């Protein structure tokens, strides 16, 4: 097999991408198209925090392992993220670094939802990793080392404080130039909990540090995408298909700058995976895969 600390072969990439977690495969086998009603989707945002390795040979990405008691993706290694909160929609924090119209267009959403998705992405990243993609201007990142920031983080987590209110009190705005839309994945209709998730990539601020935060995750690690894929292949890092796919894409770039440049030309139309179960085996299909159109599913806007 190829050495996944470098660039995987195309055959191996396909095999990795089509892997289906056992629990997902079981739900796919039990799902009855035309009889079982899919759950509605919820808007969500997730952020792949990346930093240069320092050797010019690739990037590192931050992964969190969700605790085993979580209702969705328990035990899986994921990027920081979560659902859009009502306060993300009803409030509008200041916005630095990228024209709002560009972000709205890249996200393929109405302006209010696009703003809420960015707000949710920044908020969830702060809540789950301690990294705040915000600053007082376009050239500065917030210093979150003061102990009072932990009280603010807990208030955000407990929904006692909105991100917009926090930033306004601290004299800060969202540093939107540090994160860019990357992809959009919609949970298959076989899942009892479904999300319409915008994936972002974000440059890890040099002035800040990630830190393990107990609660929804019990492990944090930084790894090159290829190394994370190798661990996944060996059965040591459980991941959902969208995470695997994103890591494969990130492994193609040698620097954070290259990732952010690639994000500018990404196709962020929704990806709606389907699960094909045949002869007791399940594999994930994307729209360009053979058999996708003949596999039962209910694709459509907002599903």
PDB file of C-alpha atoms in Angstrom:
ATOM      1  CA  UNK A   1       0.000   0.000   0.000  1.00  0.00           C
ATOM      2  CA  UNK A   2       1.100   3.569  -0.518  1.00  0.00           C
ATOM      3  CA  UNK A   3       2.777   5.564   2.212  1.00  0.00           C
ATOM      4  CA  UNK A   4       0.054   7.963   3.307  1.00  0.00           C
ATOM      5  CA  UNK A   5       2.441  10.357   4.976  1.00  0.00           C
ATOM      6  CA  UNK A   6       3.067  11.479   1.403  1.00  0.00           C
ATOM      7  CA  UNK A   7       0.620  11.611  -1.502  1.00  0.00           C
ATOM      8  CA  UNK A   8      -1.670   8.542  -1.625  1.00  0.00           C
ATOM      9  CA  UNK A   9      -2.312   6.790  -4.936  1.00  0.00           C
ATOM     10  CA  UNK A  10      -5.633   7.436  -6.644  1.00  0.00           C
ATOM     11  CA  UNK A  11      -6.796   3.855  -6.068  1.00  0.00           C
ATOM     12  CA  UNK A  12      -6.076   4.147  -2.372  1.00  0.00           C
ATOM     13  CA  UNK A  13      -7.802   7.524  -2.207  1.00  0.00           C
ATOM     14  CA  UNK A  14     -10.917   5.999  -3.749  1.00  0.00           C
ATOM     15  CA  UNK A  15     -10.866   3.100  -1.290  1.00  0.00           C
ATOM     16  CA  UNK A  16     -10.472   5.480   1.642  1.00  0.00           C
ATOM     17  CA  UNK A  17     -13.232   7.788   0.474  1.00  0.00           C
ATOM     18  CA  UNK A  18     -15.690   4.976  -0.066  1.00  0.00           C
ATOM     19  CA  UNK A  19     -15.215   3.486   3.386  1.00  0.00           C
ATOM     20  CA  UNK A  20     -18.371   3.600   5.503  1.00  0.00           C
ATOM     21  CA  UNK A  21     -18.319   3.473   9.334  1.00  0.00           C
ATOM     22  CA  UNK A  22     -20.040   0.262  10.587  1.00  0.00           C
ATOM     23  CA  UNK A  23     -22.898   2.064  12.346  1.00  0.00           C
ATOM     24  CA  UNK A  24     -23.637   4.075   9.204  1.00  0.00           C
ATOM     25  CA  UNK A  25     -23.585   0.905   7.110  1.00  0.00           C
ATOM     26  CA  UNK A  26     -26.110  -0.711   9.457  1.00  0.00           C
ATOM     27  CA  UNK A  27     -28.477   2.239   9.179  1.00  0.00           C
ATOM     28  CA  UNK A  28     -28.126   2.209   5.407  1.00  0.00           C
ATOM     29  CA  UNK A  29     -29.050  -1.485   5.265  1.00  0.00           C
ATOM     30  CA  UNK A  30     -32.131  -0.898   7.422  1.00  0.00           C
ATOM     31  CA  UNK A  31     -33.351   2.232   5.618  1.00  0.00           C
ATOM     32  CA  UNK A  32     -36.435   1.761   3.409  1.00  0.00           C
ATOM     33  CA  UNK A  33     -36.606   4.368   0.617  1.00  0.00           C
ATOM     34  CA  UNK A  34     -40.144   5.562   0.090  1.00  0.00           C
ATOM     35  CA  UNK A  35     -41.203   4.407   3.556  1.00  0.00           C
ATOM     36  CA  UNK A  36     -38.802   5.928   6.074  1.00  0.00           C
ATOM     37  CA  UNK A  37     -39.103   9.706   6.265  1.00  0.00           C
ATOM     38  CA  UNK A  38     -35.721  11.482   6.303  1.00  0.00           C
ATOM     39  CA  UNK A  39     -35.100  13.861   9.175  1.00  0.00           C
ATOM     40  CA  UNK A  40     -34.860  17.564   8.286  1.00  0.00           C
ATOM     41  CA  UNK A  41     -31.400  19.112   8.086  1.00  0.00           C
ATOM     42  CA  UNK A  42     -29.948  21.732  10.422  1.00  0.00           C
ATOM     43  CA  UNK A  43     -27.456  24.345   9.260  1.00  0.00           C
ATOM     44  CA  UNK A  44     -23.985  23.794  10.684  1.00  0.00           C
ATOM     45  CA  UNK A  45     -20.392  24.940  10.257  1.00  0.00           C
ATOM     46  CA  UNK A  46     -17.068  23.202  10.832  1.00  0.00           C
ATOM     47  CA  UNK A  47     -13.524  24.546  10.596  1.00  0.00           C
ATOM     48  CA  UNK A  48     -10.351  22.756   9.559  1.00  0.00           C
ATOM     49  CA  UNK A  49      -7.709  24.717  11.476  1.00  0.00           C
ATOM     50  CA  UNK A  50      -4.418  24.384   9.597  1.00  0.00           C
ATOM     51  CA  UNK A  51      -0.835  25.489  10.093  1.00  0.00           C
ATOM     52  CA  UNK A  52       2.397  25.021   8.157  1.00  0.00           C
ATOM     53  CA  UNK A  53       4.626  22.166   9.250  1.00  0.00           C
ATOM     54  CA  UNK A  54       7.679  24.419   9.066  1.00  0.00           C
ATOM     55  CA  UNK A  55       9.429  22.183   6.567  1.00  0.00           C
ATOM     56  CA  UNK A  56       7.527  23.404   3.515  1.00  0.00           C
ATOM     57  CA  UNK A  57       6.271  19.890   2.844  1.00  0.00           C
ATOM     58  CA  UNK A  58       2.676  20.223   3.910  1.00  0.00           C
ATOM     59  CA  UNK A  59       0.274  21.418   6.543  1.00  0.00           C
ATOM     60  CA  UNK A  60      -0.965  20.148   9.879  1.00  0.00           C
ATOM     61  CA  UNK A  61      -4.624  20.038  10.807  1.00  0.00           C
ATOM     62  CA  UNK A  62      -6.393  20.059  14.171  1.00  0.00           C
ATOM     63  CA  UNK A  63      -8.649  17.093  14.964  1.00  0.00           C
ATOM     64  CA  UNK A  64     -10.890  16.505  17.977  1.00  0.00           C
ATOM     65  CA  UNK A  65     -12.286  13.160  19.111  1.00  0.00           C
ATOM     66  CA  UNK A  66     -15.933  13.393  20.058  1.00  0.00           C
ATOM     67  CA  UNK A  67     -16.804  11.738  23.358  1.00  0.00           C
ATOM     68  CA  UNK A  68     -18.522   8.356  23.223  1.00  0.00           C
ATOM     69  CA  UNK A  69     -21.740   9.738  24.734  1.00  0.00           C
ATOM     70  CA  UNK A  70     -22.441  12.146  21.849  1.00  0.00           C
ATOM     71  CA  UNK A  71     -25.652  11.473  19.925  1.00  0.00           C
ATOM     72  CA  UNK A  72     -23.977  12.137  16.562  1.00  0.00           C
ATOM     73  CA  UNK A  73     -20.563  10.879  15.393  1.00  0.00           C
ATOM     74  CA  UNK A  74     -19.608   9.550  18.823  1.00  0.00           C
ATOM     75  CA  UNK A  75     -15.948   8.541  18.991  1.00  0.00           C
ATOM     76  CA  UNK A  76     -15.181  10.118  15.630  1.00  0.00           C
ATOM     77  CA  UNK A  77     -12.276  12.457  14.966  1.00  0.00           C
ATOM     78  CA  UNK A  78     -13.666  15.697  13.588  1.00  0.00           C
ATOM     79  CA  UNK A  79     -12.838  19.348  13.008  1.00  0.00           C
ATOM     80  CA  UNK A  80     -14.200  21.905  15.512  1.00  0.00           C
ATOM     81  CA  UNK A  81     -17.775  22.815  14.633  1.00  0.00           C
ATOM     82  CA  UNK A  82     -21.470  22.610  15.389  1.00  0.00           C
ATOM     83  CA  UNK A  83     -24.916  23.829  14.490  1.00  0.00           C
ATOM     84  CA  UNK A  84     -25.947  27.415  13.846  1.00  0.00           C
ATOM     85  CA  UNK A  85     -27.441  28.923  16.994  1.00  0.00           C
ATOM     86  CA  UNK A  86     -30.404  31.348  16.912  1.00  0.00           C
ATOM     87  CA  UNK A  87     -28.114  34.059  18.305  1.00  0.00           C
ATOM     88  CA  UNK A  88     -25.796  33.572  15.317  1.00  0.00           C
ATOM     89  CA  UNK A  89     -28.723  34.496  13.070  1.00  0.00           C
ATOM     90  CA  UNK A  90     -30.217  37.353  15.083  1.00  0.00           C
ATOM     91  CA  UNK A  91     -26.993  39.279  15.708  1.00  0.00           C
ATOM     92  CA  UNK A  92     -24.392  40.759  13.351  1.00  0.00           C
ATOM     93  CA  UNK A  93     -20.824  41.133  14.632  1.00  0.00           C
ATOM     94  CA  UNK A  94     -18.321  43.378  12.898  1.00  0.00           C
ATOM     95  CA  UNK A  95     -16.633  41.845   9.892  1.00  0.00           C
ATOM     96  CA  UNK A  96     -12.974  42.312   8.945  1.00  0.00           C
ATOM     97  CA  UNK A  97     -10.834  41.186   6.058  1.00  0.00           C
ATOM     98  CA  UNK A  98     -13.042  39.823   3.262  1.00  0.00           C
ATOM     99  CA  UNK A  99     -15.897  41.526   1.410  1.00  0.00           C
ATOM    100  CA  UNK A 100     -19.121  40.096   2.725  1.00  0.00           C
ATOM    101  CA  UNK A 101     -20.523  39.634  -0.773  1.00  0.00           C
ATOM    102  CA  UNK A 102     -17.629  37.292  -1.654  1.00  0.00           C
ATOM    103  CA  UNK A 103     -18.302  35.079   1.341  1.00  0.00           C
ATOM    104  CA  UNK A 104     -22.057  35.079   0.707  1.00  0.00           C
ATOM    105  CA  UNK A 105     -21.453  33.990  -2.875  1.00  0.00           C
ATOM    106  CA  UNK A 106     -18.973  31.273  -1.883  1.00  0.00           C
ATOM    107  CA  UNK A 107     -21.365  29.850   0.709  1.00  0.00           C
ATOM    108  CA  UNK A 108     -24.320  29.833  -1.679  1.00  0.00           C
ATOM    109  CA  UNK A 109     -26.621  31.175   1.026  1.00  0.00           C
ATOM    110  CA  UNK A 110     -28.805  34.168   1.690  1.00  0.00           C
ATOM    111  CA  UNK A 111     -26.817  36.991   3.334  1.00  0.00           C
ATOM    112  CA  UNK A 112     -28.360  36.471   6.785  1.00  0.00           C
ATOM    113  CA  UNK A 113     -27.589  32.742   6.751  1.00  0.00           C
ATOM    114  CA  UNK A 114     -24.078  33.327   5.373  1.00  0.00           C
ATOM    115  CA  UNK A 115     -23.315  35.731   8.225  1.00  0.00           C
ATOM    116  CA  UNK A 116     -24.732  33.229  10.720  1.00  0.00           C
ATOM    117  CA  UNK A 117     -22.617  30.407   9.290  1.00  0.00           C
ATOM    118  CA  UNK A 118     -19.422  32.445   9.618  1.00  0.00           C
ATOM    119  CA  UNK A 119     -20.401  33.475  13.136  1.00  0.00           C
ATOM    120  CA  UNK A 120     -21.127  29.852  14.066  1.00  0.00           C
ATOM    121  CA  UNK A 121     -17.804  28.724  12.575  1.00  0.00           C
ATOM    122  CA  UNK A 122     -15.843  31.240  14.669  1.00  0.00           C
ATOM    123  CA  UNK A 123     -17.902  30.640  17.799  1.00  0.00           C
ATOM    124  CA  UNK A 124     -17.665  26.846  17.679  1.00  0.00           C
ATOM    125  CA  UNK A 125     -13.928  26.980  17.014  1.00  0.00           C
ATOM    126  CA  UNK A 126     -13.450  29.153  20.088  1.00  0.00           C
ATOM    127  CA  UNK A 127     -15.738  26.988  22.222  1.00  0.00           C
ATOM    128  CA  UNK A 128     -14.044  23.713  21.265  1.00  0.00           C
ATOM    129  CA  UNK A 129     -10.383  24.652  20.776  1.00  0.00           C
ATOM    130  CA  UNK A 130      -9.849  28.019  22.495  1.00  0.00           C
ATOM    131  CA  UNK A 131      -8.877  29.660  19.189  1.00  0.00           C
ATOM    132  CA  UNK A 132     -10.686  32.906  18.379  1.00  0.00           C
ATOM    133  CA  UNK A 133     -10.575  34.060  14.759  1.00  0.00           C
ATOM    134  CA  UNK A 134     -11.245  37.679  15.657  1.00  0.00           C
ATOM    135  CA  UNK A 135      -9.346  40.899  16.216  1.00  0.00           C
ATOM    136  CA  UNK A 136      -9.635  44.675  16.628  1.00  0.00           C
ATOM    137  CA  UNK A 137      -8.696  45.307  12.980  1.00  0.00           C
ATOM    138  CA  UNK A 138      -7.549  43.575   9.800  1.00  0.00           C
ATOM    139  CA  UNK A 139      -3.947  43.209  10.989  1.00  0.00           C
ATOM    140  CA  UNK A 140      -4.320  41.980  14.567  1.00  0.00           C
ATOM    141  CA  UNK A 141      -5.610  38.816  16.212  1.00  0.00           C
ATOM    142  CA  UNK A 142      -7.185  38.896  19.648  1.00  0.00           C
ATOM    143  CA  UNK A 143      -5.060  38.032  22.668  1.00  0.00           C
ATOM    144  CA  UNK A 144      -7.120  35.432  24.528  1.00  0.00           C
ATOM    145  CA  UNK A 145      -4.577  34.541  27.217  1.00  0.00           C
ATOM    146  CA  UNK A 146      -6.216  36.545  29.996  1.00  0.00           C
ATOM    147  CA  UNK A 147      -8.166  34.231  32.386  1.00  0.00           C
ATOM    148  CA  UNK A 148     -11.337  36.277  31.859  1.00  0.00           C
ATOM    149  CA  UNK A 149     -11.620  34.794  28.381  1.00  0.00           C
ATOM    150  CA  UNK A 150     -12.449  31.399  29.842  1.00  0.00           C
ATOM    151  CA  UNK A 151     -15.504  32.887  31.551  1.00  0.00           C
ATOM    152  CA  UNK A 152     -16.569  34.328  28.202  1.00  0.00           C
ATOM    153  CA  UNK A 153     -16.002  30.996  26.467  1.00  0.00           C
ATOM    154  CA  UNK A 154     -18.140  29.199  29.038  1.00  0.00           C
ATOM    155  CA  UNK A 155     -20.875  31.832  28.663  1.00  0.00           C
ATOM    156  CA  UNK A 156     -20.846  31.292  24.908  1.00  0.00           C
ATOM    157  CA  UNK A 157     -20.964  27.532  25.368  1.00  0.00           C
ATOM    158  CA  UNK A 158     -23.897  27.867  27.779  1.00  0.00           C
ATOM    159  CA  UNK A 159     -25.709  30.236  25.374  1.00  0.00           C
ATOM    160  CA  UNK A 160     -25.705  32.968  28.001  1.00  0.00           C
ATOM    161  CA  UNK A 161     -23.769  35.232  25.635  1.00  0.00           C
ATOM    162  CA  UNK A 162     -23.791  35.709  21.872  1.00  0.00           C
ATOM    163  CA  UNK A 163     -20.646  35.970  19.786  1.00  0.00           C
ATOM    164  CA  UNK A 164     -21.685  39.416  18.549  1.00  0.00           C
ATOM    165  CA  UNK A 165     -22.169  40.679  22.114  1.00  0.00           C
ATOM    166  CA  UNK A 166     -18.834  39.272  23.214  1.00  0.00           C
ATOM    167  CA  UNK A 167     -16.953  40.830  20.310  1.00  0.00           C
ATOM    168  CA  UNK A 168     -18.683  44.178  20.755  1.00  0.00           C
ATOM    169  CA  UNK A 169     -17.776  44.291  24.453  1.00  0.00           C
ATOM    170  CA  UNK A 170     -14.175  43.384  23.651  1.00  0.00           C
ATOM    171  CA  UNK A 171     -13.935  45.837  20.726  1.00  0.00           C
ATOM    172  CA  UNK A 172     -13.346  43.065  18.211  1.00  0.00           C
ATOM    173  CA  UNK A 173     -14.663  41.854  14.866  1.00  0.00           C
ATOM    174  CA  UNK A 174     -14.566  38.561  12.970  1.00  0.00           C
ATOM    175  CA  UNK A 175     -11.285  38.095  11.059  1.00  0.00           C
ATOM    176  CA  UNK A 176     -13.005  36.597   8.040  1.00  0.00           C
ATOM    177  CA  UNK A 177      -9.777  36.745   6.033  1.00  0.00           C
ATOM    178  CA  UNK A 178      -8.430  33.952   8.228  1.00  0.00           C
ATOM    179  CA  UNK A 179     -11.100  31.460   7.188  1.00  0.00           C
ATOM    180  CA  UNK A 180     -12.607  30.613   3.829  1.00  0.00           C
ATOM    181  CA  UNK A 181     -15.429  28.359   2.625  1.00  0.00           C
ATOM    182  CA  UNK A 182     -14.154  24.989   1.407  1.00  0.00           C
ATOM    183  CA  UNK A 183     -17.075  22.595   0.890  1.00  0.00           C
ATOM    184  CA  UNK A 184     -20.658  21.818   1.738  1.00  0.00           C
ATOM    185  CA  UNK A 185     -21.787  18.353   2.835  1.00  0.00           C
ATOM    186  CA  UNK A 186     -25.352  17.235   3.508  1.00  0.00           C
ATOM    187  CA  UNK A 187     -25.876  14.246   5.808  1.00  0.00           C
ATOM    188  CA  UNK A 188     -27.402  11.217   4.021  1.00  0.00           C
ATOM    189  CA  UNK A 189     -31.124  10.737   4.537  1.00  0.00           C
ATOM    190  CA  UNK A 190     -30.527   7.440   6.378  1.00  0.00           C
ATOM    191  CA  UNK A 191     -29.217   9.301   9.440  1.00  0.00           C
ATOM    192  CA  UNK A 192     -31.584  10.189  12.316  1.00  0.00           C
ATOM    193  CA  UNK A 193     -29.741  13.507  12.759  1.00  0.00           C
ATOM    194  CA  UNK A 194     -28.937  15.417   9.609  1.00  0.00           C
ATOM    195  CA  UNK A 195     -26.912  18.542   8.927  1.00  0.00           C
ATOM    196  CA  UNK A 196     -26.273  20.882   6.040  1.00  0.00           C
ATOM    197  CA  UNK A 197     -22.678  21.642   6.948  1.00  0.00           C
ATOM    198  CA  UNK A 198     -20.408  24.276   5.478  1.00  0.00           C
ATOM    199  CA  UNK A 199     -16.758  23.304   5.803  1.00  0.00           C
ATOM    200  CA  UNK A 200     -14.253  26.123   6.227  1.00  0.00           C
ATOM    201  CA  UNK A 201     -10.470  26.146   6.225  1.00  0.00           C
ATOM    202  CA  UNK A 202      -8.741  28.559   8.580  1.00  0.00           C
ATOM    203  CA  UNK A 203      -5.179  29.668   9.126  1.00  0.00           C
ATOM    204  CA  UNK A 204      -4.192  29.023  12.726  1.00  0.00           C
ATOM    205  CA  UNK A 205      -3.206  32.402  14.231  1.00  0.00           C
ATOM    206  CA  UNK A 206       0.466  32.386  15.222  1.00  0.00           C
ATOM    207  CA  UNK A 207      -0.434  34.460  18.303  1.00  0.00           C
ATOM    208  CA  UNK A 208      -2.794  31.816  19.707  1.00  0.00           C
ATOM    209  CA  UNK A 209      -2.655  28.177  20.806  1.00  0.00           C
ATOM    210  CA  UNK A 210      -5.196  25.381  20.723  1.00  0.00           C
ATOM    211  CA  UNK A 211      -5.940  23.670  24.007  1.00  0.00           C
ATOM    212  CA  UNK A 212      -7.933  20.569  24.966  1.00  0.00           C
ATOM    213  CA  UNK A 213     -11.353  21.539  26.285  1.00  0.00           C
ATOM    214  CA  UNK A 214     -13.406  18.875  28.092  1.00  0.00           C
ATOM    215  CA  UNK A 215     -17.022  18.449  27.168  1.00  0.00           C
ATOM    216  CA  UNK A 216     -17.864  17.337  23.654  1.00  0.00           C
ATOM    217  CA  UNK A 217     -14.340  16.049  22.919  1.00  0.00           C
ATOM    218  CA  UNK A 218     -11.816  14.027  24.912  1.00  0.00           C
ATOM    219  CA  UNK A 219      -8.764  14.287  22.654  1.00  0.00           C
ATOM    220  CA  UNK A 220      -7.062  16.927  20.535  1.00  0.00           C
ATOM    221  CA  UNK A 221      -4.221  16.368  18.108  1.00  0.00           C
ATOM    222  CA  UNK A 222      -2.382  18.119  15.302  1.00  0.00           C
ATOM    223  CA  UNK A 223      -1.359  15.905  12.375  1.00  0.00           C
ATOM    224  CA  UNK A 224      -0.443  16.167   8.702  1.00  0.00           C
ATOM    225  CA  UNK A 225      -3.509  15.125   6.683  1.00  0.00           C
ATOM    226  CA  UNK A 226      -1.643  12.193   5.118  1.00  0.00           C
ATOM    227  CA  UNK A 227      -0.603  10.870   8.516  1.00  0.00           C
ATOM    228  CA  UNK A 228      -4.186  11.167   9.797  1.00  0.00           C
ATOM    229  CA  UNK A 229      -5.383   9.182   6.772  1.00  0.00           C
ATOM    230  CA  UNK A 230      -2.778   6.495   7.475  1.00  0.00           C
ATOM    231  CA  UNK A 231      -4.013   6.233  11.060  1.00  0.00           C
ATOM    232  CA  UNK A 232      -7.584   6.020   9.806  1.00  0.00           C
ATOM    233  CA  UNK A 233      -6.656   3.258   7.372  1.00  0.00           C
ATOM    234  CA  UNK A 234      -4.974   1.364  10.220  1.00  0.00           C
ATOM    235  CA  UNK A 235      -8.150   1.616  12.296  1.00  0.00           C
ATOM    236  CA  UNK A 236      -6.694   3.938  14.915  1.00  0.00           C
ATOM    237  CA  UNK A 237      -8.545   7.153  13.973  1.00  0.00           C
ATOM    238  CA  UNK A 238     -12.264   6.770  13.363  1.00  0.00           C
ATOM    239  CA  UNK A 239     -13.635   9.401  10.986  1.00  0.00           C
ATOM    240  CA  UNK A 240     -16.762  10.177   8.996  1.00  0.00           C
ATOM    241  CA  UNK A 241     -16.464  10.277   5.184  1.00  0.00           C
ATOM    242  CA  UNK A 242     -16.576  14.101   4.835  1.00  0.00           C
ATOM    243  CA  UNK A 243     -13.615  14.417   7.220  1.00  0.00           C
ATOM    244  CA  UNK A 244     -11.685  11.785   5.275  1.00  0.00           C
ATOM    245  CA  UNK A 245     -12.471  13.502   1.991  1.00  0.00           C
ATOM    246  CA  UNK A 246     -11.404  16.910   3.323  1.00  0.00           C
ATOM    247  CA  UNK A 247      -8.118  15.483   4.627  1.00  0.00           C
ATOM    248  CA  UNK A 248      -7.411  13.967   1.216  1.00  0.00           C
ATOM    249  CA  UNK A 249      -7.936  17.367  -0.386  1.00  0.00           C
ATOM    250  CA  UNK A 250      -5.765  19.169   2.164  1.00  0.00           C
ATOM    251  CA  UNK A 251      -2.976  16.625   1.609  1.00  0.00           C
ATOM    252  CA  UNK A 252      -2.629  17.920  -1.945  1.00  0.00           C
ATOM    253  CA  UNK A 253      -1.278  21.284  -0.747  1.00  0.00           C
ATOM    254  CA  UNK A 254       2.155  22.102   0.654  1.00  0.00           C
ATOM    255  CA  UNK A 255       1.370  25.312   2.553  1.00  0.00           C
ATOM    256  CA  UNK A 256      -1.450  27.124   4.306  1.00  0.00           C
ATOM    257  CA  UNK A 257      -1.194  29.854   1.657  1.00  0.00           C
ATOM    258  CA  UNK A 258      -1.775  27.259  -1.049  1.00  0.00           C
ATOM    259  CA  UNK A 259      -4.848  25.928   0.764  1.00  0.00           C
ATOM    260  CA  UNK A 260      -6.328  29.411   1.155  1.00  0.00           C
ATOM    261  CA  UNK A 261      -5.619  30.186  -2.504  1.00  0.00           C
ATOM    262  CA  UNK A 262      -7.330  26.954  -3.557  1.00  0.00           C
ATOM    263  CA  UNK A 263     -10.343  27.867  -1.438  1.00  0.00           C
ATOM    264  CA  UNK A 264     -11.002  30.873  -3.663  1.00  0.00           C
ATOM    265  CA  UNK A 265     -11.858  28.654  -6.636  1.00  0.00           C
ATOM    266  CA  UNK A 266     -13.569  25.775  -4.849  1.00  0.00           C
ATOM    267  CA  UNK A 267     -16.907  24.392  -6.006  1.00  0.00           C
ATOM    268  CA  UNK A 268     -19.028  24.682  -2.862  1.00  0.00           C
ATOM    269  CA  UNK A 269     -22.246  23.298  -4.249  1.00  0.00           C
ATOM    270  CA  UNK A 270     -23.801  20.763  -1.825  1.00  0.00           C
ATOM    271  CA  UNK A 271     -22.403  17.240  -1.792  1.00  0.00           C
ATOM    272  CA  UNK A 272     -25.093  14.668  -0.947  1.00  0.00           C
ATOM    273  CA  UNK A 273     -23.519  11.272  -0.369  1.00  0.00           C
ATOM    274  CA  UNK A 274     -25.453   8.060  -0.851  1.00  0.00           C
ATOM    275  CA  UNK A 275     -24.728   4.705   0.733  1.00  0.00           C
ATOM    276  CA  UNK A 276     -24.844   1.686  -1.565  1.00  0.00           C
ATOM    277  CA  UNK A 277     -25.377  -1.628   0.226  1.00  0.00           C
ATOM    278  CA  UNK A 278     -24.713  -4.689  -1.911  1.00  0.00           C
ATOM    279  CA  UNK A 279     -23.964  -8.272  -0.867  1.00  0.00           C
ATOM    280  CA  UNK A 280     -23.664  -7.162   2.732  1.00  0.00           C
ATOM    281  CA  UNK A 281     -21.059  -4.491   1.990  1.00  0.00           C
ATOM    282  CA  UNK A 282     -21.594  -0.734   2.095  1.00  0.00           C
ATOM    283  CA  UNK A 283     -19.721   1.966   0.239  1.00  0.00           C
ATOM    284  CA  UNK A 284     -20.167   5.681  -0.052  1.00  0.00           C
ATOM    285  CA  UNK A 285     -21.025   7.189  -3.416  1.00  0.00           C
ATOM    286  CA  UNK A 286     -20.653  10.796  -4.520  1.00  0.00           C
ATOM    287  CA  UNK A 287     -22.486  12.356  -7.494  1.00  0.00           C
ATOM    288  CA  UNK A 288     -19.727  11.556 -10.004  1.00  0.00           C
ATOM    289  CA  UNK A 289     -19.386   7.889  -8.927  1.00  0.00           C
ATOM    290  CA  UNK A 290     -20.757   5.005 -10.975  1.00  0.00           C
ATOM    291  CA  UNK A 291     -24.044   3.821  -9.526  1.00  0.00           C
ATOM    292  CA  UNK A 292     -24.898   7.058  -7.744  1.00  0.00           C
ATOM    293  CA  UNK A 293     -27.974   7.808  -9.853  1.00  0.00           C
ATOM    294  CA  UNK A 294     -29.342   4.285  -9.447  1.00  0.00           C
ATOM    295  CA  UNK A 295     -28.830   4.212  -5.674  1.00  0.00           C
ATOM    296  CA  UNK A 296     -31.969   5.123  -3.680  1.00  0.00           C
ATOM    297  CA  UNK A 297     -31.849   8.612  -2.278  1.00  0.00           C
ATOM    298  CA  UNK A 298     -33.748  11.842  -1.960  1.00  0.00           C
ATOM    299  CA  UNK A 299     -31.398  14.559  -3.171  1.00  0.00           C
ATOM    300  CA  UNK A 300     -32.710  18.073  -3.516  1.00  0.00           C
ATOM    301  CA  UNK A 301     -32.231  21.598  -2.216  1.00  0.00           C
ATOM    302  CA  UNK A 302     -32.284  21.796   1.548  1.00  0.00           C
ATOM    303  CA  UNK A 303     -32.226  18.038   2.101  1.00  0.00           C
TER     304      UNK A 303
END
